[in-house]
Short mmCIF file of C-alpha atoms in Angstrom, two decimals:
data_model
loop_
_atom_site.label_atom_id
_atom_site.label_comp_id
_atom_site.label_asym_id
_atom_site.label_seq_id
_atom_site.Cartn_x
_atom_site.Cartn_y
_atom_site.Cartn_z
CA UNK A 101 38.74 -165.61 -12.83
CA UNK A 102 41.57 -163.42 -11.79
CA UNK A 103 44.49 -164.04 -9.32
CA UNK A 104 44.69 -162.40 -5.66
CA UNK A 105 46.53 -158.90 -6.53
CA UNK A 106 48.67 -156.36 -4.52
CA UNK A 107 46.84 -153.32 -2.45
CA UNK A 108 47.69 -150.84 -4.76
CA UNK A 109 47.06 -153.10 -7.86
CA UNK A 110 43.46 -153.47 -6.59
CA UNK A 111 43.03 -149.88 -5.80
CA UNK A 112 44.41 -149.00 -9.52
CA UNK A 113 42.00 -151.32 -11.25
CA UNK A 114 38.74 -150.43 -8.66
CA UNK A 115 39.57 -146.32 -10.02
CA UNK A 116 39.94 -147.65 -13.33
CA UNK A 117 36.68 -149.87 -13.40
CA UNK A 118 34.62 -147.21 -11.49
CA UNK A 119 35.53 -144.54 -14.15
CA UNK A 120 35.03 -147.22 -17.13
CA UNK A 121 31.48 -147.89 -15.54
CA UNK A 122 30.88 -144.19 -16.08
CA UNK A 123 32.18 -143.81 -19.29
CA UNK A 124 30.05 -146.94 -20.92
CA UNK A 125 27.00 -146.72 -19.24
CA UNK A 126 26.50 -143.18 -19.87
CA UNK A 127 27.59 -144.03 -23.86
CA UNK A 128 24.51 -146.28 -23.76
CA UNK A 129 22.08 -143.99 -21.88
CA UNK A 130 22.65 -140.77 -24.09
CA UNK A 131 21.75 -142.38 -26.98
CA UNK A 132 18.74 -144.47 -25.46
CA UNK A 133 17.55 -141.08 -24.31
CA UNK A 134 18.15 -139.25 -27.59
CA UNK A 135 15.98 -141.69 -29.26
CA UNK A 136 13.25 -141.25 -26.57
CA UNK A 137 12.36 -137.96 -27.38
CA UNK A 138 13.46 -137.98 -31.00
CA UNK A 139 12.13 -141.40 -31.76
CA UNK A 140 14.98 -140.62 -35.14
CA UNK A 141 17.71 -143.47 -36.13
CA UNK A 142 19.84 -140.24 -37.60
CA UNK A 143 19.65 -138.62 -33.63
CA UNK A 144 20.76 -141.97 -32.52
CA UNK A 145 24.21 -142.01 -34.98
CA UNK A 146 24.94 -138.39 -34.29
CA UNK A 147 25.13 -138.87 -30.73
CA UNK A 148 27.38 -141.56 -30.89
CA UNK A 149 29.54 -139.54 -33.71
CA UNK A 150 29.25 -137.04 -30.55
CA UNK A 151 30.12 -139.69 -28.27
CA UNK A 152 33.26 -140.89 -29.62
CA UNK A 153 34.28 -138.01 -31.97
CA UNK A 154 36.60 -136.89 -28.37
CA UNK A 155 38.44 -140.02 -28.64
CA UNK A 156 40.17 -138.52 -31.71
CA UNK A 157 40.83 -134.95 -30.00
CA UNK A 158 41.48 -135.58 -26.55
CA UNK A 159 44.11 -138.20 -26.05
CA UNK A 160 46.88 -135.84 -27.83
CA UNK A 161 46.27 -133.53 -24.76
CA UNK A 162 47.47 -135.65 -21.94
CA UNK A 163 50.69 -134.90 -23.78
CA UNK A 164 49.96 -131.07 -22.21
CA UNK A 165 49.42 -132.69 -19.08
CA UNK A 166 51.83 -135.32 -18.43
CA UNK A 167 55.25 -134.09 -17.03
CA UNK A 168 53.68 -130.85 -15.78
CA UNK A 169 51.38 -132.07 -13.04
CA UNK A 170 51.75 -134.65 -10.66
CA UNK A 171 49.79 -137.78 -12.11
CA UNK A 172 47.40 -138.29 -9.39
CA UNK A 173 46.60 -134.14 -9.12
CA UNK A 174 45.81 -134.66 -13.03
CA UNK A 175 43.93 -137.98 -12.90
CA UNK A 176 41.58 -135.91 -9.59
CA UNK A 177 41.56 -133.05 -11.49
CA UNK A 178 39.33 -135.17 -14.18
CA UNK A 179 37.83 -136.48 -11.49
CA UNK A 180 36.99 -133.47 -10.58
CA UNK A 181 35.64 -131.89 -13.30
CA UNK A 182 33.61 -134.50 -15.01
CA UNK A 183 31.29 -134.80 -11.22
CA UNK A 184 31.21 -131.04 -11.38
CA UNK A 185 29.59 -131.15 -15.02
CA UNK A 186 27.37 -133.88 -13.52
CA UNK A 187 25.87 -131.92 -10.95
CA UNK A 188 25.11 -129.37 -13.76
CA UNK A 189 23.48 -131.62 -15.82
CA UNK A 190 21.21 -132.74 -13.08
CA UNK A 191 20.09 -129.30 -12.32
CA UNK A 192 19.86 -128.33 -16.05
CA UNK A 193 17.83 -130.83 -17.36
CA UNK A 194 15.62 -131.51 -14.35
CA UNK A 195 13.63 -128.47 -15.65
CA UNK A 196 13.09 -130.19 -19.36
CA UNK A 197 14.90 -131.69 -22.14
CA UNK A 198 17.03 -129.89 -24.45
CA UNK A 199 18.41 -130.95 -27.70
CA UNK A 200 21.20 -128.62 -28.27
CA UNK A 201 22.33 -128.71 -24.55
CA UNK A 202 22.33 -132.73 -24.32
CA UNK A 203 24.52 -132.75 -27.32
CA UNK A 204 26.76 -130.59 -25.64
CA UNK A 205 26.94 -132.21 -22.43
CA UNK A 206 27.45 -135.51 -24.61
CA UNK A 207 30.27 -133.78 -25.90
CA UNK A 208 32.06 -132.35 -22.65
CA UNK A 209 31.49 -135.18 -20.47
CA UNK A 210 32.79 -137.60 -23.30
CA UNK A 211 35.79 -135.90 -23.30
CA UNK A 212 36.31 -135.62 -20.06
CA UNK A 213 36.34 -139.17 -19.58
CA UNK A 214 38.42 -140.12 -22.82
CA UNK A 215 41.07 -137.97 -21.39
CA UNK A 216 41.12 -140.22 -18.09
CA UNK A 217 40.92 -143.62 -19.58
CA UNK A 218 44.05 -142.08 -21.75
CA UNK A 219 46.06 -140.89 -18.57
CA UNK A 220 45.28 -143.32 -16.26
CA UNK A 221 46.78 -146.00 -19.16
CA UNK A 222 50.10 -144.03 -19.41
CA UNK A 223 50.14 -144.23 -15.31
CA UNK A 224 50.00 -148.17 -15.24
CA UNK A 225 53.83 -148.73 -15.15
CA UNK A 226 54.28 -146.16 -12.66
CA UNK A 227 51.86 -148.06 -10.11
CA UNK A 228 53.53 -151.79 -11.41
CA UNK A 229 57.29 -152.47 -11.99
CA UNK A 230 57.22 -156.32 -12.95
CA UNK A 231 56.34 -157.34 -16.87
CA UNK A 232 54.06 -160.01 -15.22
CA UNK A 233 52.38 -157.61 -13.51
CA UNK A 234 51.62 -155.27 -16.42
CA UNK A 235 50.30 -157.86 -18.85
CA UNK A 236 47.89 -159.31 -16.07
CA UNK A 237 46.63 -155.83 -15.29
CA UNK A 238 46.33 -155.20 -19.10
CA UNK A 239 44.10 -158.36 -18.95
CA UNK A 240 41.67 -156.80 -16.56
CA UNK A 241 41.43 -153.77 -18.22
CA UNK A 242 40.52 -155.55 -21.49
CA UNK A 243 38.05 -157.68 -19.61
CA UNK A 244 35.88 -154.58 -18.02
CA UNK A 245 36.68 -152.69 -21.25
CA UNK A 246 34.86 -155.66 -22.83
CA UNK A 247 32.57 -156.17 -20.47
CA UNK A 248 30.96 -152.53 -19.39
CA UNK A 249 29.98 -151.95 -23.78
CA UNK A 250 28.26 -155.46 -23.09
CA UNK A 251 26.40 -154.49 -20.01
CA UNK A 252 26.22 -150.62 -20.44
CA UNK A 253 22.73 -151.02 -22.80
CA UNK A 254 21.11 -153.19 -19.75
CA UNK A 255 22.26 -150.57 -17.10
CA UNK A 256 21.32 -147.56 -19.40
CA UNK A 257 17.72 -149.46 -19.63
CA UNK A 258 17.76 -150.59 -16.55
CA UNK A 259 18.99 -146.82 -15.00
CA UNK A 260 16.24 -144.95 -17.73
CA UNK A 261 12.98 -147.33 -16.59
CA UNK A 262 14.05 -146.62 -12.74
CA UNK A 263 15.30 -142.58 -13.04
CA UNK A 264 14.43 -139.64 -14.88
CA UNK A 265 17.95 -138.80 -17.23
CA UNK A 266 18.63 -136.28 -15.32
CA UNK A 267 18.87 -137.90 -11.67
CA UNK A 268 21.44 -140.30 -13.71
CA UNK A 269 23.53 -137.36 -14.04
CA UNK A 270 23.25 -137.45 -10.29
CA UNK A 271 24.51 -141.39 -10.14
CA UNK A 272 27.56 -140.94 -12.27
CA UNK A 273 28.52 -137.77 -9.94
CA UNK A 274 28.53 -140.27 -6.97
CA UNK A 275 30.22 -142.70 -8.46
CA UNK A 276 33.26 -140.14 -9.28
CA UNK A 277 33.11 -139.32 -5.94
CA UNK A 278 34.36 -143.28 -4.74
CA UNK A 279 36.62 -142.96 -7.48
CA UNK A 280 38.18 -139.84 -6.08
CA UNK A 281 38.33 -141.91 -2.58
CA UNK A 282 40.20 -144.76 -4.68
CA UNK A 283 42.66 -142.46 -6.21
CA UNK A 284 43.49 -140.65 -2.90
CA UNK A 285 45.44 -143.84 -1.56
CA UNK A 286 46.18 -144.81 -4.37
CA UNK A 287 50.35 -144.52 -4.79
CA UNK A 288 51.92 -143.59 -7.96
CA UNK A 289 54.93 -143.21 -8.82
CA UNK A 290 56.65 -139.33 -9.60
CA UNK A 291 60.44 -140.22 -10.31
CA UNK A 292 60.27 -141.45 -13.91
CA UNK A 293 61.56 -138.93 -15.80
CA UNK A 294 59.02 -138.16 -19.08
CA UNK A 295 60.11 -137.35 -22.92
CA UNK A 296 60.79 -133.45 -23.31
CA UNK A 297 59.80 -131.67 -26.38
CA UNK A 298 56.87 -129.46 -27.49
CA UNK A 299 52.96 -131.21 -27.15
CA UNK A 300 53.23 -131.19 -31.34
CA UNK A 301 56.68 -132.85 -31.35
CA UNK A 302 55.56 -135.63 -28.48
CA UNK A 303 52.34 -136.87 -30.56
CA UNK A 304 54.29 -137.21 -33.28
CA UNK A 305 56.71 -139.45 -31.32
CA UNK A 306 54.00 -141.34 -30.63
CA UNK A 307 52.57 -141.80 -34.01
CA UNK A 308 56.41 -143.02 -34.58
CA UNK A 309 56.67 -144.91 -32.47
CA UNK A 310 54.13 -146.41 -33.67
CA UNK A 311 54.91 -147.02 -37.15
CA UNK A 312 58.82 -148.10 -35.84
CA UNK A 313 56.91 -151.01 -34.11
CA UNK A 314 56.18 -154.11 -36.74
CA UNK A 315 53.05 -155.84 -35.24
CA UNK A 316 51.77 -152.30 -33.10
CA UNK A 317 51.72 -150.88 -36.23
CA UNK A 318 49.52 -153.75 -37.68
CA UNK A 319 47.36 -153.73 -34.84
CA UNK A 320 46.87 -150.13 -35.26
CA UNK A 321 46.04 -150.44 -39.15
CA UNK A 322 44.02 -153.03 -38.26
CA UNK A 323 41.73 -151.64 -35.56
CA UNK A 324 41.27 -148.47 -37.66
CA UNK A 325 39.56 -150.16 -40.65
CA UNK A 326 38.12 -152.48 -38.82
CA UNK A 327 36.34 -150.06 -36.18
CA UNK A 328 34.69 -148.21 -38.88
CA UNK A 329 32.44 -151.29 -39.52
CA UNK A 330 32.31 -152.65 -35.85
CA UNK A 331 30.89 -148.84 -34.80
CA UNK A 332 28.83 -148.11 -37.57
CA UNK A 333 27.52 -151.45 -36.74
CA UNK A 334 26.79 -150.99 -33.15
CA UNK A 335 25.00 -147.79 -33.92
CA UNK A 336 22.46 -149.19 -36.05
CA UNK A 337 22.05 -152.56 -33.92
CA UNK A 338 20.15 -151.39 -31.57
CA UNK A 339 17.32 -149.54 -33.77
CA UNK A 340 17.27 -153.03 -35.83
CA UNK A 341 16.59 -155.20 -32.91
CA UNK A 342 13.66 -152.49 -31.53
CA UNK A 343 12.37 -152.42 -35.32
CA UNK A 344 13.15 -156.28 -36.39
CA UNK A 345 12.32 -158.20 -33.44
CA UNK A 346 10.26 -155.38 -31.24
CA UNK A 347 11.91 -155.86 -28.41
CA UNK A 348 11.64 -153.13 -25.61
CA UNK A 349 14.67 -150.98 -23.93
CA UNK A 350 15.38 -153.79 -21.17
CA UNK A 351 15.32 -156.41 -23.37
CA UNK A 352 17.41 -154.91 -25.88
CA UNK A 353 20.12 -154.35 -22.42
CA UNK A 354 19.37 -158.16 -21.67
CA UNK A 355 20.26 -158.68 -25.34
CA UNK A 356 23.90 -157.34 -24.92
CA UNK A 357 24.37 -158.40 -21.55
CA UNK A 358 24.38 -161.90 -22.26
CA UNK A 359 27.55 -161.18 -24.18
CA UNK A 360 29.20 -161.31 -21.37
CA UNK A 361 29.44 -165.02 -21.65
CA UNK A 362 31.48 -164.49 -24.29
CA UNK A 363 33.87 -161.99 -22.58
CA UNK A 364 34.61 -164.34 -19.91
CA UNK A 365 35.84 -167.36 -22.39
CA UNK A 366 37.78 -164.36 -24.58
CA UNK A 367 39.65 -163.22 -21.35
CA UNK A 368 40.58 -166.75 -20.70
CA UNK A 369 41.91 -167.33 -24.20
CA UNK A 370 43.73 -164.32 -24.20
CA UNK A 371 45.52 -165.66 -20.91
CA UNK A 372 46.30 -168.91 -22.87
CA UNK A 373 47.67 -166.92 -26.12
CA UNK A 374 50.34 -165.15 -23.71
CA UNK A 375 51.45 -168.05 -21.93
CA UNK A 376 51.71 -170.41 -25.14
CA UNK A 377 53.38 -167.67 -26.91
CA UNK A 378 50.86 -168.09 -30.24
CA UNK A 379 50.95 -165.95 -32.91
CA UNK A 380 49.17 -163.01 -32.34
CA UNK A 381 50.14 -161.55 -35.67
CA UNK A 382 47.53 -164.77 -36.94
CA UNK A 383 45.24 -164.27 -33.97
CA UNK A 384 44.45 -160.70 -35.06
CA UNK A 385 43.60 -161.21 -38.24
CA UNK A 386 41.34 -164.06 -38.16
CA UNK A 387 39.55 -162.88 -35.43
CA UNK A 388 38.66 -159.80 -38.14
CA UNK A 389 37.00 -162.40 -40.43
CA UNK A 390 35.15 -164.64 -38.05
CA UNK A 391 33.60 -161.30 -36.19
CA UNK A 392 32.63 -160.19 -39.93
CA UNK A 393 30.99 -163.50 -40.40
CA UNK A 394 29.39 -162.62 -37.12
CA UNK A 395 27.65 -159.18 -38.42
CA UNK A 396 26.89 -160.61 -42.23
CA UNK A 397 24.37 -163.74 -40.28
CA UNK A 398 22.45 -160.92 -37.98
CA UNK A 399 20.39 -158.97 -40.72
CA UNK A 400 19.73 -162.61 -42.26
CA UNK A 401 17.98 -164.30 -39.36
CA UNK A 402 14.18 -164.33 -38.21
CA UNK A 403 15.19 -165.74 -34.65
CA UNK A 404 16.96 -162.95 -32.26
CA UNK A 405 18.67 -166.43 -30.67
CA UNK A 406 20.92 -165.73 -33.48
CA UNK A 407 21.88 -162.82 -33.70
CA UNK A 408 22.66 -163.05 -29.86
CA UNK A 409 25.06 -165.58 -30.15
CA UNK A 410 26.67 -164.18 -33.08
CA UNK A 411 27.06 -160.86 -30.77
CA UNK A 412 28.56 -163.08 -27.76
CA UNK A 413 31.20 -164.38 -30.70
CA UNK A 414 31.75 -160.59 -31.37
CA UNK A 415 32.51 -159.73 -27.49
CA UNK A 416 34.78 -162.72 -27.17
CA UNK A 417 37.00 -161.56 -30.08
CA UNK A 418 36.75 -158.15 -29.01
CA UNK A 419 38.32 -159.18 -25.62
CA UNK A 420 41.30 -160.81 -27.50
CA UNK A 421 41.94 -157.94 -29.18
CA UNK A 422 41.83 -155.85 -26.65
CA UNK A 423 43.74 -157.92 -24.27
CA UNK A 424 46.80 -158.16 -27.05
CA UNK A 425 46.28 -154.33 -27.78
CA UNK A 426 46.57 -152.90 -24.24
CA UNK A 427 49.23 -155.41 -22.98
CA UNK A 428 51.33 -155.09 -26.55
CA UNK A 429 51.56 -150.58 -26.08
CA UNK A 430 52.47 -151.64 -22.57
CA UNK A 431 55.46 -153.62 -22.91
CA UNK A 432 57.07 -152.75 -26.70
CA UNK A 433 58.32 -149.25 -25.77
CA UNK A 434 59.81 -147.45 -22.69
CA UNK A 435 57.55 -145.87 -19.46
CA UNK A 436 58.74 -142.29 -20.66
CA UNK A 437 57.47 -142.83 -24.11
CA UNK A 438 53.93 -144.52 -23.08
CA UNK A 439 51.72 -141.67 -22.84
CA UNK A 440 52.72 -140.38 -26.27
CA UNK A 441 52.30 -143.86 -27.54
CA UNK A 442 48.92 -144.34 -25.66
CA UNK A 443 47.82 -141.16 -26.46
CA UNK A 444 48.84 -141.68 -30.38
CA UNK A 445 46.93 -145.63 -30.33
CA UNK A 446 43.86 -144.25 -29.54
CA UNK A 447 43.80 -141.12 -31.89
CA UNK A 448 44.26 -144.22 -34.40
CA UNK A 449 41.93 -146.60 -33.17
CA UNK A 450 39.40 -143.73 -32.29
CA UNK A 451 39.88 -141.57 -35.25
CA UNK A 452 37.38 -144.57 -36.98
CA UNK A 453 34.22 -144.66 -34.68
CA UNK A 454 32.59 -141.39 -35.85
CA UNK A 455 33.83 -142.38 -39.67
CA UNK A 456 31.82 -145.54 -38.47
CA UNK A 457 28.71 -142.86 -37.28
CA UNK A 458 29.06 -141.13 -40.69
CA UNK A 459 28.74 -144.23 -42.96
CA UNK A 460 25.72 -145.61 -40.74
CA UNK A 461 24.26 -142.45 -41.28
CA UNK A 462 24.42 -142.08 -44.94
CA UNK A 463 23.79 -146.12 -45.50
CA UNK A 464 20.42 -145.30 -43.23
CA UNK A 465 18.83 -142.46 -45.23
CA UNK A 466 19.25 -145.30 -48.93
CA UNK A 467 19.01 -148.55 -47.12
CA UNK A 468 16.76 -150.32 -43.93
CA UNK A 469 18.66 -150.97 -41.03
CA UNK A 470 18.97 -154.87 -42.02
CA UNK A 471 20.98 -153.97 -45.47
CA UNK A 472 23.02 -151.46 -43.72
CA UNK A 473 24.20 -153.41 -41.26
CA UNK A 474 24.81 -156.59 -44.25
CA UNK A 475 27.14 -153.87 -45.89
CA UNK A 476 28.68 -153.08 -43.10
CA UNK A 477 29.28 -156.88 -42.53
CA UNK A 478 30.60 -157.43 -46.29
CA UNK A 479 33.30 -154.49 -45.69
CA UNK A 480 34.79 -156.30 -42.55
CA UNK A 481 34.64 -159.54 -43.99
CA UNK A 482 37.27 -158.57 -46.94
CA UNK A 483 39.23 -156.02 -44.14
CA UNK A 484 39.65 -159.32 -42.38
CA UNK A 485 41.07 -161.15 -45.54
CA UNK A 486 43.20 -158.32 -46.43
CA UNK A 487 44.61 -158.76 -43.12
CA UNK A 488 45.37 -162.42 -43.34
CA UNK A 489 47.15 -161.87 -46.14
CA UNK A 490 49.43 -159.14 -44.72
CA UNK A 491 49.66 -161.77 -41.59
CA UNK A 492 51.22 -164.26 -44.01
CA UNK A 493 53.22 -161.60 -45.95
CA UNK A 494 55.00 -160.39 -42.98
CA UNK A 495 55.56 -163.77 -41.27
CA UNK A 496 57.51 -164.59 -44.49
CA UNK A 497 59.55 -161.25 -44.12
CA UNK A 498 60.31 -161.27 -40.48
CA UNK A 499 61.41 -164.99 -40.99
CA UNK A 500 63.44 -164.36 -44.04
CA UNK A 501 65.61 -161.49 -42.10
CA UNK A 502 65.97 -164.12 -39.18
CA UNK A 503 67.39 -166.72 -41.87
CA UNK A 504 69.86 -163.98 -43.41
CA UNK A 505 71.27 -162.54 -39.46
CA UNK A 506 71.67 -166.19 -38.71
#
């Protein structure tokens, strides 16, 4: 699937895809866990509202961190931390459960790997040089960004039917501890020089940026709107398909996992969309109708075959976007500007998922999970027309100022 690459290419993506492992399987086991012992859909949305709500909060602070420690002393530091609040956890809740503390631990260790997944982004330029280089890493990264939310349910299920929660704890600590052995030879980079200014003044730059940037910006605005239904989707699918179709933990994991099918042709097509040069401002937004097609045809089916391959349609999408997203941040603005820029996409991006939480929440107390998740559907669908027609509408602008500077 993926090219021979450099030493130090492979050592950046093994951190990377150790830390991503972390961050998605535990995602999937806190709320598998919550519901458990609470046997409550509403437990099940507030812990991913939990779970994501430090994507909003943390990436601004790597704009505190960047320029004032060396990169790999920050990215071990993380390391560092998050194993150390692992260990806790173990010891904690080996001696019971406890609501209020699992939320919190949710919370910390959340953040803790949102801020990593933010910094070790804004690193990738100082560890590659070449454009080439960047937009086949950026590739990868979409492909196990993809892949770990498709597999994390079967590994949560899978981890949960084999270990108590708390020995898990234990796992993810040892797995921080290879990625601390990855990052130790791993070589980045010191001698770019970063953006000076105030942590307030560099996330706005970033937000800027941003907006300067035609098709970033309509990624961004796109992702936003779109993420609230996608999220508040995901946290209501999995209580459907235990109450619709009664299947157990594992096979609800075996459900997503054979989205990975899907992943693999997405991260092929999003190789062919680079190196045919298509428009991506058209690939975007259609993808944001046929995925909303995808979520109205699950709550309308008797068969779970369905809904399954409507959810491998959904990961294959979701790998296009995210192989255009990552790659497109990466090469529109300058290495001293990326971390502001990274840091500012996925306040953006982020900022939706527990705004996704919230409306699955409230939809849950007045509807059943089936007519939540159909309105939920119905709102992509027109976000994904709205989008096409902004696609069209700014094809004919950017062409018309082409015509006029010829």
């Amino acid at each position: 699937m993926f090219k021979l690459i450099s030493e130090q290419s492979s050592f950046f993506l093994v951190t990377y895809v150790l830390n991503a492992m972390n961050n998605w399987a535990f995602k999937f086991i806190a709320p598998l866990v919550l519901y458990a012992e609470t046997q409550s859909l509403q437990m099940m949305t507030v812990s991913y509202g939990l779970l994501f709500t430090p994507n909003i909060i943390a990436p601004p602070i790597i704009n505190l961190i960047d320029g004032k420690l060396k990169k790999k002393i920050g990215l071990l530091g993380l390391n560092v931390m998050g194993g150390g609040l692992c260990v806790f956890g173990f010891f904690y809740f080996k001696q019971g459960f406890n609501v209020a503390a699992f939320f919190i631990m949710t919370f910390l260790l959340s953040t803790i790997l949102t801020l990593f997944q933010t910094f070790i982004h804004s690193v990738m330029k100082d560890v590659l040089s070449e454009k080439i280089a960047i937009e086949n890493m950026s590739r990868r990264l979409a492909f196990f960004d993809s892949l770990f939310p498709a597999m994390g349910p079967l590994i949560g299920a899978a981890f949960l039917s084999t270990f108590s929660y708390s020995a898990i704890f234990l796992i993810i600590a040892a797995v921080y501890g290879i990625s601390m052995m990855s990052l130790g030879v791993m070589k980045i980079s010191e001698d770019v020089s970063r953006v000076k200014g105030s942590f307030i003044n560099r996330t706005a730059r970033g937000f800027s940026l941003i907006k300067s940037s035609p098709f970033v910006n309509f990624l961004m605005k796109r992702f936003f709107l779109s993420n609230i239904a996608l999220h508040g989707f995901q946290s209501v699918l999995t209580f459907y398909l235990i109450d619709s179709f009664n299947l157990s933990v594992l096979n609800v994991g075996f459900f997503f996992a054979t989205s990975a099918l899907g992943l693999v042709i997405g991260n092929r097509l999003g190789r062919v969309i680079y190196a045919h040069e298509i428009n991506k401002w058209y690939v975007i937004a259609s993808t944001g109708i046929v995925c909303a097609l995808c979520l109205i045809i699950t709550p309308l089916t008797s068969n779970v075959i369905i809904p399954c391959l409507a959810w491998c349609i959904v990961m294959l999408l979701s790998s296009i976007n995210l192989i255009v997203f990552y790659t497109e941040r990466q090469v529109n603005f300058r290495q001293a500007e990326t971390a502001s820029v990274i840091a500012a996409s996925y306040v953006i991006i982020y900022s939706a998922i527990p705004l996704g939480s919230a409306v699955s929440y409230t939809l849950a107390r007045y509807f059943n999970a089936g007519e939540t998740l159909l309105i939920l559907g119905g709102y992509l669908l027109l976000i994904g027309f709205y989008f096409l027609y902004l696609a069209f509408r700014k094809q004919k602008m950017l062409m018309k100022e082409m015509l006029s500077d010829s």
